[in-house]
Short mmCIF file of C-alpha atoms in Angstrom, two decimals:
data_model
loop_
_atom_site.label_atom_id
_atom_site.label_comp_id
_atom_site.label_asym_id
_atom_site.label_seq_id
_atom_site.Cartn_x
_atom_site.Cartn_y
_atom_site.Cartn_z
CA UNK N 617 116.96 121.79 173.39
CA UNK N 618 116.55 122.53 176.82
CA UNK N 619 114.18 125.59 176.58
CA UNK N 620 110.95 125.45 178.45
CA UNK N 621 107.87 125.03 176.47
CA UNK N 622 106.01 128.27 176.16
CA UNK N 623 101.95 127.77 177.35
CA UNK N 624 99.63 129.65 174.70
CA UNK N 625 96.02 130.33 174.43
CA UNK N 626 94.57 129.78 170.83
CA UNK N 627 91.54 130.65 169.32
CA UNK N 628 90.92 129.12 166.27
CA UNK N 629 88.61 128.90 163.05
CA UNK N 630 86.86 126.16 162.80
CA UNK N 631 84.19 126.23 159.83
CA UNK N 632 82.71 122.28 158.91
CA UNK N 633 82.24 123.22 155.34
CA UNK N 634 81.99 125.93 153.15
CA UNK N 635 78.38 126.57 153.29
CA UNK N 636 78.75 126.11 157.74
CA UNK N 637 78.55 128.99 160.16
CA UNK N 638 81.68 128.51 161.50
CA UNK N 639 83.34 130.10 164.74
CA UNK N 640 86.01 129.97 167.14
CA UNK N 641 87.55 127.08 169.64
CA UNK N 642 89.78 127.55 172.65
CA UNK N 643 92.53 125.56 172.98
CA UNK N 644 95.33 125.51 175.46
CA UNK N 645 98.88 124.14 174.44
CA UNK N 646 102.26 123.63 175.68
CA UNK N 647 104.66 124.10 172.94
CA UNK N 648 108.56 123.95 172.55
CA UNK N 649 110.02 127.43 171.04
CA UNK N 650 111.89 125.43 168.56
CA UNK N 651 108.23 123.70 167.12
CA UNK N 652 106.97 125.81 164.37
CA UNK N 653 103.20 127.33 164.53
CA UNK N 654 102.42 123.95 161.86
CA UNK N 655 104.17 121.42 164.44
CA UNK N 656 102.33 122.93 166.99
CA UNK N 657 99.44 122.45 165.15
CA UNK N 658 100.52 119.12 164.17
CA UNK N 659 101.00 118.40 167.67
CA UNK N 660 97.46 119.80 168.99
CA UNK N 661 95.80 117.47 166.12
CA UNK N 662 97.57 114.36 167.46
CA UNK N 663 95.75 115.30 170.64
CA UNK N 664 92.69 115.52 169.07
CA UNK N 665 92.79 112.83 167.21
CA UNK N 666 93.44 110.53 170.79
CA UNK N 667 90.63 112.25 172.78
CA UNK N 668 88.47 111.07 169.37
CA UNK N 669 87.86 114.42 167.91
CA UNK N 670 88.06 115.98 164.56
CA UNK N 671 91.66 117.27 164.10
CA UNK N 672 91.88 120.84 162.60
CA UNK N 673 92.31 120.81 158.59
CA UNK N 674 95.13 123.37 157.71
CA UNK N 675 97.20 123.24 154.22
CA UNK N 676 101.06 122.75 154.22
CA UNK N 677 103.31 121.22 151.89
CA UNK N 678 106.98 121.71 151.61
CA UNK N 679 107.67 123.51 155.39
CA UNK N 680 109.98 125.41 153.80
CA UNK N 681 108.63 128.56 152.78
CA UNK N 682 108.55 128.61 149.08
CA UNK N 683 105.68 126.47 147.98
CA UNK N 684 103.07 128.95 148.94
CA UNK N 685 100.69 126.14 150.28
CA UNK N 686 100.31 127.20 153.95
CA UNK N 687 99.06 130.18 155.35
CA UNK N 688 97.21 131.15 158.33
CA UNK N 689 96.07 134.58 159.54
CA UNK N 690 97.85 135.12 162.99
CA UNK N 691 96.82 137.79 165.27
CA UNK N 692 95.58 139.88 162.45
CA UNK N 693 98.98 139.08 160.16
CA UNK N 694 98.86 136.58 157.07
CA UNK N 695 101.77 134.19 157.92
CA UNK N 696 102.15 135.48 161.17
CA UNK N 697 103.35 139.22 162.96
CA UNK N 698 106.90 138.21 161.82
CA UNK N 699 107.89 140.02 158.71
CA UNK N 700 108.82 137.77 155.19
CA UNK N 701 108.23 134.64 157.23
CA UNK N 702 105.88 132.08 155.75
CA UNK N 703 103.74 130.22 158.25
CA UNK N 704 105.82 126.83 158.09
CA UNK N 705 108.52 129.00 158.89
CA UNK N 706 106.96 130.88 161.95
CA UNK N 707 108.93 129.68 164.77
CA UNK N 708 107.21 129.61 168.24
CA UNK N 709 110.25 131.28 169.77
CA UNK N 710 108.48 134.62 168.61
CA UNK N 711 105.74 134.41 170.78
CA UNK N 712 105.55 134.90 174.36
CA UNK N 713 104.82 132.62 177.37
CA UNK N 714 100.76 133.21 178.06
CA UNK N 715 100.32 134.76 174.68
CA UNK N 716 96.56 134.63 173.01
CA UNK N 717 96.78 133.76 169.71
CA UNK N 718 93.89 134.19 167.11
CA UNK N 719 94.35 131.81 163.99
CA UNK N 720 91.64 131.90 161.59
CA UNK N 721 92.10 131.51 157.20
CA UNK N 722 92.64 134.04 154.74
CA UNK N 723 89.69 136.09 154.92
CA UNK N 724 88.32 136.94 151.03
CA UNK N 725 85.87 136.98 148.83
CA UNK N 726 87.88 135.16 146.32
CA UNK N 727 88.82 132.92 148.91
CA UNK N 728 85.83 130.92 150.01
CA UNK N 729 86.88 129.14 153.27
CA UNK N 730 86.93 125.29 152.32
CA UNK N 731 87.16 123.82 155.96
CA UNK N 732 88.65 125.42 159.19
CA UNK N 733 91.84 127.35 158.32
CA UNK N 734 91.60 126.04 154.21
CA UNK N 735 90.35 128.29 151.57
CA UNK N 736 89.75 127.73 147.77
CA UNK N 737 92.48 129.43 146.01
CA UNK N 738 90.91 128.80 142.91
CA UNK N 739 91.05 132.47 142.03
CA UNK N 740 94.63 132.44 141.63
CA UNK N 741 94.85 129.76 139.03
CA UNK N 742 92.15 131.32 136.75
CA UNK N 743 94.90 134.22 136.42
CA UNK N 744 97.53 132.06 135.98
CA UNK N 745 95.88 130.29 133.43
CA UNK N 746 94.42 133.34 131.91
CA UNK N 747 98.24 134.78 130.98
CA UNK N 748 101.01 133.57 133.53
CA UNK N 749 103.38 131.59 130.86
CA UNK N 750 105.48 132.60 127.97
CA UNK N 751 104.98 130.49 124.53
CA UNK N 752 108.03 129.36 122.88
CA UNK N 753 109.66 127.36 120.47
CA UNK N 754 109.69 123.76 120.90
CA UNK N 755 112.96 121.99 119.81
CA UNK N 756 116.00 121.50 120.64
CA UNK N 757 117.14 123.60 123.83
CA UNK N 758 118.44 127.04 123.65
CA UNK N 759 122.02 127.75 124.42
CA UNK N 760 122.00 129.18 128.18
CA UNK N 761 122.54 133.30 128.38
CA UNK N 762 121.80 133.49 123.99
CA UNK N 763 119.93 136.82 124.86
CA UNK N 764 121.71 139.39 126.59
CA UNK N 765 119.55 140.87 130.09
CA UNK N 766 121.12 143.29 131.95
CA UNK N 767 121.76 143.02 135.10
CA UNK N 768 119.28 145.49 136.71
CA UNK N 769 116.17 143.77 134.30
CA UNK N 770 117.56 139.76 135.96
CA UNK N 771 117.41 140.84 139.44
CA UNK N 772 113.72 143.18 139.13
CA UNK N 773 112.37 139.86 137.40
CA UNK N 774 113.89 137.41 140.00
CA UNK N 775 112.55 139.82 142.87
CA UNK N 776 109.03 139.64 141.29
CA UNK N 777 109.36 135.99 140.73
CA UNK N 778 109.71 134.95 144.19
CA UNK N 779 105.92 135.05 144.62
CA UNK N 780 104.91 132.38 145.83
CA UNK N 781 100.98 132.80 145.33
CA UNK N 782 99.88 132.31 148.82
CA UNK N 783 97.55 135.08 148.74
CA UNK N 784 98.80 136.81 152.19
CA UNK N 785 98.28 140.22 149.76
CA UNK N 786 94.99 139.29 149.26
CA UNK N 787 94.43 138.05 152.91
CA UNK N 788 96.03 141.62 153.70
CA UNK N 789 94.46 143.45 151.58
CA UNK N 790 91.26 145.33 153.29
CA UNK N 791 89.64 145.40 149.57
CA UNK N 792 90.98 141.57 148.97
CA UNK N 793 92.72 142.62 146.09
CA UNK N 794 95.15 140.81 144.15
CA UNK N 795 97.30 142.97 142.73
CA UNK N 796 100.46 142.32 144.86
CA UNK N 797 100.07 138.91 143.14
CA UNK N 798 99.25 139.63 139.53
CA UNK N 799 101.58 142.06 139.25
CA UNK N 800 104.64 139.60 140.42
CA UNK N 801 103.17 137.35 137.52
CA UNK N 802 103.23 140.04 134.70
CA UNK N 803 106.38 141.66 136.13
CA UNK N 804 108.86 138.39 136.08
CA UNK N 805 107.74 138.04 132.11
CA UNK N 806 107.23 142.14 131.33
CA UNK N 807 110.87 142.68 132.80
CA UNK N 808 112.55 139.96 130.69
CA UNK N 809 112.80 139.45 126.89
CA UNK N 810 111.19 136.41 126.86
CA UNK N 811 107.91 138.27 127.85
CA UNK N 812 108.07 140.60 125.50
CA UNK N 813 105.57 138.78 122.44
CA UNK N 814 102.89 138.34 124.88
CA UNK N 815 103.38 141.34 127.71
CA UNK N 816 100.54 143.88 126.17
CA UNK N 817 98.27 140.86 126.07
CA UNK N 818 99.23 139.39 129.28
CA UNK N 819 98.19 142.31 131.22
CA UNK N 820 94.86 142.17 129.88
CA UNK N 821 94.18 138.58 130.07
CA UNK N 822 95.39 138.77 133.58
CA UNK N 823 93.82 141.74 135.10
CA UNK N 824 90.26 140.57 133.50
CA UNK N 825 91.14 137.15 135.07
CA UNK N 826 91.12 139.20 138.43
CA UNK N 827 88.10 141.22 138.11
CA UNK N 828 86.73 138.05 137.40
CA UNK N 829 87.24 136.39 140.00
CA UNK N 830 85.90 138.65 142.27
CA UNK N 831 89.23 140.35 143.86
CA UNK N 832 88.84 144.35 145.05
CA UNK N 833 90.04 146.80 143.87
CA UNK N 834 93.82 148.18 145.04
CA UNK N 835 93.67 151.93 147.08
CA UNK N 836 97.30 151.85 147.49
CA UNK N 837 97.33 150.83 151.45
CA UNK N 838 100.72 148.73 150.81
CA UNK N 839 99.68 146.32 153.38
CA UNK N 840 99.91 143.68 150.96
CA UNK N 841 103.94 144.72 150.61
CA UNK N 842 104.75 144.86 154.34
CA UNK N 843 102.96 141.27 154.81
CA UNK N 844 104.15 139.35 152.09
CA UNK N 845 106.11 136.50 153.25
CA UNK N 846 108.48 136.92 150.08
CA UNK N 847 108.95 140.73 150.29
CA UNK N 848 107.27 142.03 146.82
CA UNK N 849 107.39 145.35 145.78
CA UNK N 850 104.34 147.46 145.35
CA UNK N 851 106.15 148.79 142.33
CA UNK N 852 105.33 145.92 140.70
CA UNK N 853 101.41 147.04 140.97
CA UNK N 854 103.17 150.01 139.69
CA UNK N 855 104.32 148.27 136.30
CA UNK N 856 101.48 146.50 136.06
CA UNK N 857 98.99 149.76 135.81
CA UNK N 858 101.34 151.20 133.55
CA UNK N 859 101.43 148.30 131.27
CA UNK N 860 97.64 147.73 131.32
CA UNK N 861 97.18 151.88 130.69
CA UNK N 862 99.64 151.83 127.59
CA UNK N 863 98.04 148.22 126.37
CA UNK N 864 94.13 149.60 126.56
CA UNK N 865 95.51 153.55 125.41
CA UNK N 866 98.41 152.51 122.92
CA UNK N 867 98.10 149.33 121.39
CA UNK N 868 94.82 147.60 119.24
CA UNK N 869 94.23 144.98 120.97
CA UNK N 870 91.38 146.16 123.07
CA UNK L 1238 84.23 153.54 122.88
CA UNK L 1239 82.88 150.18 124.44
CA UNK L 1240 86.59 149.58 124.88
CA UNK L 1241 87.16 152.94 126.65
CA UNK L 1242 83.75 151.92 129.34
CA UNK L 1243 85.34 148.82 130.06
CA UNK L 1244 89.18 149.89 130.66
CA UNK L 1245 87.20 152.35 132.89
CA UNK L 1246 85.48 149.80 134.68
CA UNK L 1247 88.14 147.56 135.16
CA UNK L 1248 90.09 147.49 138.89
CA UNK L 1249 93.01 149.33 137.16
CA UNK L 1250 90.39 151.91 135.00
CA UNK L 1251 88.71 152.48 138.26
CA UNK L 1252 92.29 153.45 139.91
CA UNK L 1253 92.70 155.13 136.81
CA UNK L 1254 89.82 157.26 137.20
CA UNK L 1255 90.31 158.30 140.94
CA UNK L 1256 94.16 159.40 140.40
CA UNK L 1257 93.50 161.62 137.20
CA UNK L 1258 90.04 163.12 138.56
CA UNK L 1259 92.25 163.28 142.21
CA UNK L 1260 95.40 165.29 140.10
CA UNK L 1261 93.26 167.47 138.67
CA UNK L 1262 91.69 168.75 142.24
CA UNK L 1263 95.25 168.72 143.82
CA UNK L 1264 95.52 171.81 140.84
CA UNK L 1265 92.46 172.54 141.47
CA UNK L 1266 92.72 173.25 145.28
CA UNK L 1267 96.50 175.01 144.67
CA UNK L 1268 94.82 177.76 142.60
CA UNK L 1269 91.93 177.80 145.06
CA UNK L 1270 94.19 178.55 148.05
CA UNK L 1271 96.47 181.22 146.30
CA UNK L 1272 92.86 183.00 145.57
CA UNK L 1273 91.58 182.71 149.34
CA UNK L 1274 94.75 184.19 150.82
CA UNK L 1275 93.94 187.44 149.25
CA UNK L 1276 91.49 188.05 152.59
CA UNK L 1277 94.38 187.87 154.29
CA UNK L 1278 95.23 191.43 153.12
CA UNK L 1279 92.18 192.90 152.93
CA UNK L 1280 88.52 193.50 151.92
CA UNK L 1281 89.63 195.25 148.95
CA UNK L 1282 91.90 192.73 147.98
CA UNK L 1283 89.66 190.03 147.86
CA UNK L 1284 86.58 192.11 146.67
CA UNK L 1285 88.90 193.04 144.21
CA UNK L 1286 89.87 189.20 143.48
CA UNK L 1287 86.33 188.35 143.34
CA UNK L 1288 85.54 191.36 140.72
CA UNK L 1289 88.33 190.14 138.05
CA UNK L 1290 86.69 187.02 138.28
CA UNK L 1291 83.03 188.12 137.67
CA UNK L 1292 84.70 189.86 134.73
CA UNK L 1293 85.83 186.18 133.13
CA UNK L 1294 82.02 184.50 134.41
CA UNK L 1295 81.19 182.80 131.38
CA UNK L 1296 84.96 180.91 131.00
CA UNK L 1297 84.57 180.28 135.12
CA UNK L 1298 81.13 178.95 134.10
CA UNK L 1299 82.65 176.01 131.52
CA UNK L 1300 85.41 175.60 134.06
CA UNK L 1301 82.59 174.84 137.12
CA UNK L 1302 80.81 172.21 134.67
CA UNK L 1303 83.93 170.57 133.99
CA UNK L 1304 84.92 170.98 137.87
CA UNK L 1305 81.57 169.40 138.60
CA UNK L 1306 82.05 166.48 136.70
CA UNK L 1307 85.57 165.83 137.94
CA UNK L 1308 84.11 165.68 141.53
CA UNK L 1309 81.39 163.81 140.27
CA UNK L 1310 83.18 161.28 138.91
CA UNK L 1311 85.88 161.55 141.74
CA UNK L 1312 83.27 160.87 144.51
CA UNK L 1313 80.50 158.27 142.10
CA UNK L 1314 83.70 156.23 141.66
CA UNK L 1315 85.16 156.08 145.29
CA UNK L 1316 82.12 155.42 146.48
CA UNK L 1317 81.71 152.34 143.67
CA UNK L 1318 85.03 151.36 144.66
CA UNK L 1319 84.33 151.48 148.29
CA UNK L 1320 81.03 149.41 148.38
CA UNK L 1321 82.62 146.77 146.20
CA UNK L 1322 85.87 146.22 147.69
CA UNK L 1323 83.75 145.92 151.06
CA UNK L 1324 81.67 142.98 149.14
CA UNK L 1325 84.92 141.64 148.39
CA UNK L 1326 86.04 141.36 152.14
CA UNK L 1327 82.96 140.45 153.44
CA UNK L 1328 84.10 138.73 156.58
CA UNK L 1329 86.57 140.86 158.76
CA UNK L 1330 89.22 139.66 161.32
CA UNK L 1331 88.42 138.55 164.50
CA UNK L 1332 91.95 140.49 165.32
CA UNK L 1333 92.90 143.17 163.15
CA UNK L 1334 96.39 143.97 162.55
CA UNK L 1335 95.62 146.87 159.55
CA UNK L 1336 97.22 149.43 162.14
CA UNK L 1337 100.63 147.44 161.65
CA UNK L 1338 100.95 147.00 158.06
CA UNK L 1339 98.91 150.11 156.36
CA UNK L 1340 98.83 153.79 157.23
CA UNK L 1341 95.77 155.24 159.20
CA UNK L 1342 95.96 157.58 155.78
CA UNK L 1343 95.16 155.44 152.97
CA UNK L 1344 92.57 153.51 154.84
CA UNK L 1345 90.26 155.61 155.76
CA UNK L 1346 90.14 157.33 152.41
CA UNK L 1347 86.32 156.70 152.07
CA UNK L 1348 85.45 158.14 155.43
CA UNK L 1349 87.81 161.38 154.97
CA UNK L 1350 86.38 161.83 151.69
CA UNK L 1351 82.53 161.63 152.59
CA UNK L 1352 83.48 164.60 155.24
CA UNK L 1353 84.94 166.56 152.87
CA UNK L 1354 82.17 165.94 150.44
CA UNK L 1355 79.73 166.79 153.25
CA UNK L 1356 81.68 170.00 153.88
CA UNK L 1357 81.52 170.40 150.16
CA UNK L 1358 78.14 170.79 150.12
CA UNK L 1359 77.68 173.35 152.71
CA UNK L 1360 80.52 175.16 151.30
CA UNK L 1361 78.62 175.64 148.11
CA UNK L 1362 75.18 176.50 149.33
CA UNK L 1363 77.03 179.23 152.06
CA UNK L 1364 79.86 180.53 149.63
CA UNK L 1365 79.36 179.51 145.75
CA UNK L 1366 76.00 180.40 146.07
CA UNK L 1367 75.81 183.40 148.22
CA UNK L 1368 79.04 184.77 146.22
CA UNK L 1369 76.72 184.13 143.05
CA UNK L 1370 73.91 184.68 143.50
CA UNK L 1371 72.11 185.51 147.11
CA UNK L 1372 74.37 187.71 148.21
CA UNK L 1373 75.07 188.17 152.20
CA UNK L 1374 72.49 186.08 154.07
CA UNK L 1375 71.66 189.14 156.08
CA UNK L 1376 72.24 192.28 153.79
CA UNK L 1377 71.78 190.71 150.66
CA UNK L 1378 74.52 192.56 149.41
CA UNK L 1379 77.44 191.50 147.36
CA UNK L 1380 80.03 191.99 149.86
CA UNK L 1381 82.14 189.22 149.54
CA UNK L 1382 84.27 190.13 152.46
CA UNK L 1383 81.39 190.80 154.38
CA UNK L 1384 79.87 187.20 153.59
CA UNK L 1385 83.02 185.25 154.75
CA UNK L 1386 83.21 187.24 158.03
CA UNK L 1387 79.37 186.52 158.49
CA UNK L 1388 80.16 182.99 158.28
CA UNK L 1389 83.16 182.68 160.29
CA UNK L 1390 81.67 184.37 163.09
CA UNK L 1391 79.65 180.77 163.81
CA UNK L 1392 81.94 179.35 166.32
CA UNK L 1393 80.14 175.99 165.04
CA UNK L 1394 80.52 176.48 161.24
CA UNK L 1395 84.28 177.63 161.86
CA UNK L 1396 84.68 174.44 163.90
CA UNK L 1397 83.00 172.16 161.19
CA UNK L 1398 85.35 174.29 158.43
CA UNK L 1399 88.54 173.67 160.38
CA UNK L 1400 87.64 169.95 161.24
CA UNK L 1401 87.27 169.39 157.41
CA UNK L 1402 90.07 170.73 156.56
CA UNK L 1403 92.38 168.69 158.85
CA UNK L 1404 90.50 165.27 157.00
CA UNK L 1405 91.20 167.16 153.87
CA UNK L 1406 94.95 167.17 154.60
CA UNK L 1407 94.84 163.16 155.60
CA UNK L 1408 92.87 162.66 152.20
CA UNK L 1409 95.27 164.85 150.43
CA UNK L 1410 98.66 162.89 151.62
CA UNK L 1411 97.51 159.20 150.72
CA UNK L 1412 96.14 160.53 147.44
CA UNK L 1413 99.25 162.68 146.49
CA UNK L 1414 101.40 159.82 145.94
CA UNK L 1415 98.68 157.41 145.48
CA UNK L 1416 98.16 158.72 141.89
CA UNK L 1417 101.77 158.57 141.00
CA UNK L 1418 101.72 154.92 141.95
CA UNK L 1419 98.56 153.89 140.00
CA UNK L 1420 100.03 155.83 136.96
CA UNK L 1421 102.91 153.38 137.26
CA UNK L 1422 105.22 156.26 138.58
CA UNK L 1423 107.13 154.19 141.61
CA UNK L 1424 111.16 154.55 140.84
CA UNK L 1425 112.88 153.84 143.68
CA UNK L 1426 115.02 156.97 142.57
CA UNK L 1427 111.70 159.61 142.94
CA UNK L 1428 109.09 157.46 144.91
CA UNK L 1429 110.26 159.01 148.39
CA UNK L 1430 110.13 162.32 146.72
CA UNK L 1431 106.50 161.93 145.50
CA UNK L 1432 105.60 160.36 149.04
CA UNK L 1433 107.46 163.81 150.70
CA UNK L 1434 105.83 166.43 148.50
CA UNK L 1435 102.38 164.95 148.79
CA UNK L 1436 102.70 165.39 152.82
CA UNK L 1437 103.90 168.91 152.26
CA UNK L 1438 101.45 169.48 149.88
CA UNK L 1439 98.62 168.19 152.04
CA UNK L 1440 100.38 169.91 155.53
CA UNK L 1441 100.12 173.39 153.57
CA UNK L 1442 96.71 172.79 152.15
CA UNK L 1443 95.03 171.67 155.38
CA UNK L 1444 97.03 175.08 157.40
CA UNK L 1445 96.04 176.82 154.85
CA UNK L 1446 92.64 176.52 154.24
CA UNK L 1447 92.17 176.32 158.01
CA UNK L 1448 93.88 179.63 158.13
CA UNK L 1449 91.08 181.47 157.12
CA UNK L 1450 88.63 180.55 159.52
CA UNK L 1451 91.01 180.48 162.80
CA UNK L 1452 91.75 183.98 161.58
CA UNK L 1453 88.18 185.18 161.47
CA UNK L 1454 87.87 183.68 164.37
CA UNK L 1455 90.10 185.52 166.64
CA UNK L 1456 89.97 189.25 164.39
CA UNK L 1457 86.59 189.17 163.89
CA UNK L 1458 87.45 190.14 160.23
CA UNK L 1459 88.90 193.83 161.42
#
């Protein structure tokens, strides 16, 4: 633990509520590589707090990368420049001595910013609740591994599962769309028995859910893909418009 | 049909719309090519080309309307599209990173499309209609040889031609593979595949439409 602390320059967001013109603040820190970018924020708010001024309000919750709470636009990067990294797990190692770094929130639509680096991911839940569950049986608990899956089916649903819902797709996305996300959520269950009652209707629910909510539309950049902090597949986006084509062409409910 | 206008309308239909209209110009611009290379060998040749299709007018006629409306709806939609997803990201990045995670390709679709659709235009008033109808813009004769060398003689309309083209080409390899994906046509086993032929596809169409006017350009059609 010897390293030197690395000196940065940051510019960041700072927005007093949603309805407030918000803009950026400079701050210089001093920052061990081993802190990650949510110590260091942790760190700079401590500061604040001392010299008697409003600490910066960021979201966070397990620091582990798979809660999907945190998330900060870095430089232009949701979660950061480093690939499949979420922002609690964005190490300051990976920046240089005398770097600038711009941190501002999720930029979207969708995403109204809430306070300084928070935004309302409200958007998200309305899908979930409009179609991201499977309805079952209650009683007494299934024997484990009843249905057979193969193989291929369990690992594309796991892959698709690890979503996380931050919304770096959307944040990536230059139309804000949320595709990356909503078609992880009707992948995991599409891909899997389970899934199979519901899938046509799923889609539907879902996708409306988005439009809704006032997502863009996809154009196929793939930016979402290369900065999602979990790794999803665009083919998932893939089996989603396939599924919502054969639902609307092929089956009755409209 | 109310379900049919709002499929259409959703983010998916609107995908939807732009990758079937899209496919059927890829065909479209294929057959369109093969024809043009004709003046490669010859005023006859083409003349000739152009003759056997007067012969067929009224089936080229139904197959202009329904060209029409497939670029209709190909550019009414992207433009929807365009305008809305811009409402939808209404505040940009202070630094933007889109170079790093996106090809230059698929997001500048918009702007490469309006070109083309501005070269479009002045391709059909100066061709479509002169082949059709006015005749050479100096003779007034139907020499349809004659009326491409007239207008590839303008260094400046060459130039625009050419440009075009190139911005057809980047169009042309996002929206190659593009359409497979929105069809729900990404296999790991024939994605790269797709993603190949659409650059060679859009690489030949771009040379080859640009062909013409560098040609004229340097032979002075003789």
């Amino acid at each position: 633990m010897s390293e030197k602390n690395i000196n940065l320059k940051l510019h960041i967001w700072r927005q007093e509520s949603p309805s407030a013109k918000g803009s950026f603040e400079e701050f210089k820190v001093s920052v061990s590589p081993h802190a990650s970018i949510l110590e260091m924020l942790d760190d700079l708010n401590n500061r604040l707090e001392k010299e008697g001024k409003i600490p910066i309000s960021f979201e966070s919750d397990c620091r582990e990368g798979i809660c999907g709470t945190c998330g900060l636009v870095v430089n232009g990067h949701p979660h950061g420049p480093l690939p499949k990294t979420a922002t609690c797990q964005l190490h300051m190692r990976n920046f240089k001595d005398g770097e600038t770094l711009y941190i501002e929130p999720f930029r979207a639509k969708a995403f109204p910013v809430m306070k300084d680096l928070i935004v309302d991911r409200v958007g998200f839940e309305k899908i979930q609740q409009a179609g991201g569950y499977v309805s079952f049986n209650t009683g007494s608990a299934p024997d484990a591994n009843a249905i057979p899956i193969a193989k291929e089916m369990a690992d594309l649903a796991l892959d698709a599962a690890e979503c996380i819902g931050c919304g770096a797709c959307v944040a990536a996305c230059k139309n804000a769309s949320a595709m990356l996300f909503v078609g992880a959520k009707v992948s995991q269950f599409a891909l899997l028995p389970q899934g199979q009652p519901e899938r046509y209707e799923r889609v539907q629910f879902m996708v409306a859910a988005m439009d809704e909510a006032g997502f863009g539309s996809c154009t196929n950049t793939y930016a979402c893909e290369a900065e999602c902090p979990k790794g999803i597949s665009v083919k998932n986006i893939a089996r989603m418009n396939r599924d919502y084509i054969v639902a609307k062409v092929a089956k009755r409910t409209a | 049909m109310s379900w049919l206008v709002q499929s259409l309308n959703s983010s998916i239909g609107k995908k939807f719309v732009m990758a079937v209209t899209g496919i059927c110009l890829i065909l479209f611009l294929i057959i369109h090519l093969a024809g043009n290379l004709t003046l490669f060998i010859g005023p006859k040749t083409f003349d000739g080309y152009v003759h056997t299709l007067e012969v067929v007018k009224p089936l080229i006629r139904v197959i202009e309307v329904i060209l029409g409306l497939i670029f209709i709806f190909h550019i009414f939609n992207g433009t929807k599209l365009w305008l809305e997803n811009r409402k939808a990201k209404s505040t940009k990045y202070k630094v933007n990173a889109a170079s790093e995670n996106s090809s230059i390709f698929s997001r500048f679709m918009f702007q490469t499309g309006s070109i083309v659709f501005i070269f479009l235009i002045i391709h059909l008033v100066t061709f479509w209609a002169a082949f059709n109808f006015t005749g050479h813009p100096e003779t007034k004769a139907f020499e349809f040889y004659q009326i491409v060398v007239y207008w590839f003689q303008n260094e400046i309309y060459a130039g625009f031609y050419i440009f075009a083209m190139i911005l057809l080409g980047f169009h042309l390899n996002h929206g190659f593979q593009s359409a497979f994906q929105t069809f729900g046509w990404n296999n790991s086993k024939y994605f790269p595949l797709i993603q190949k032929l659409g650059t060679l596809y859009a690489i030949i169409m771009a040379v080859g439409f640009a062909s013409i006017p560098i040609y004229f350009l340097i032979t002075g059609g003789n």
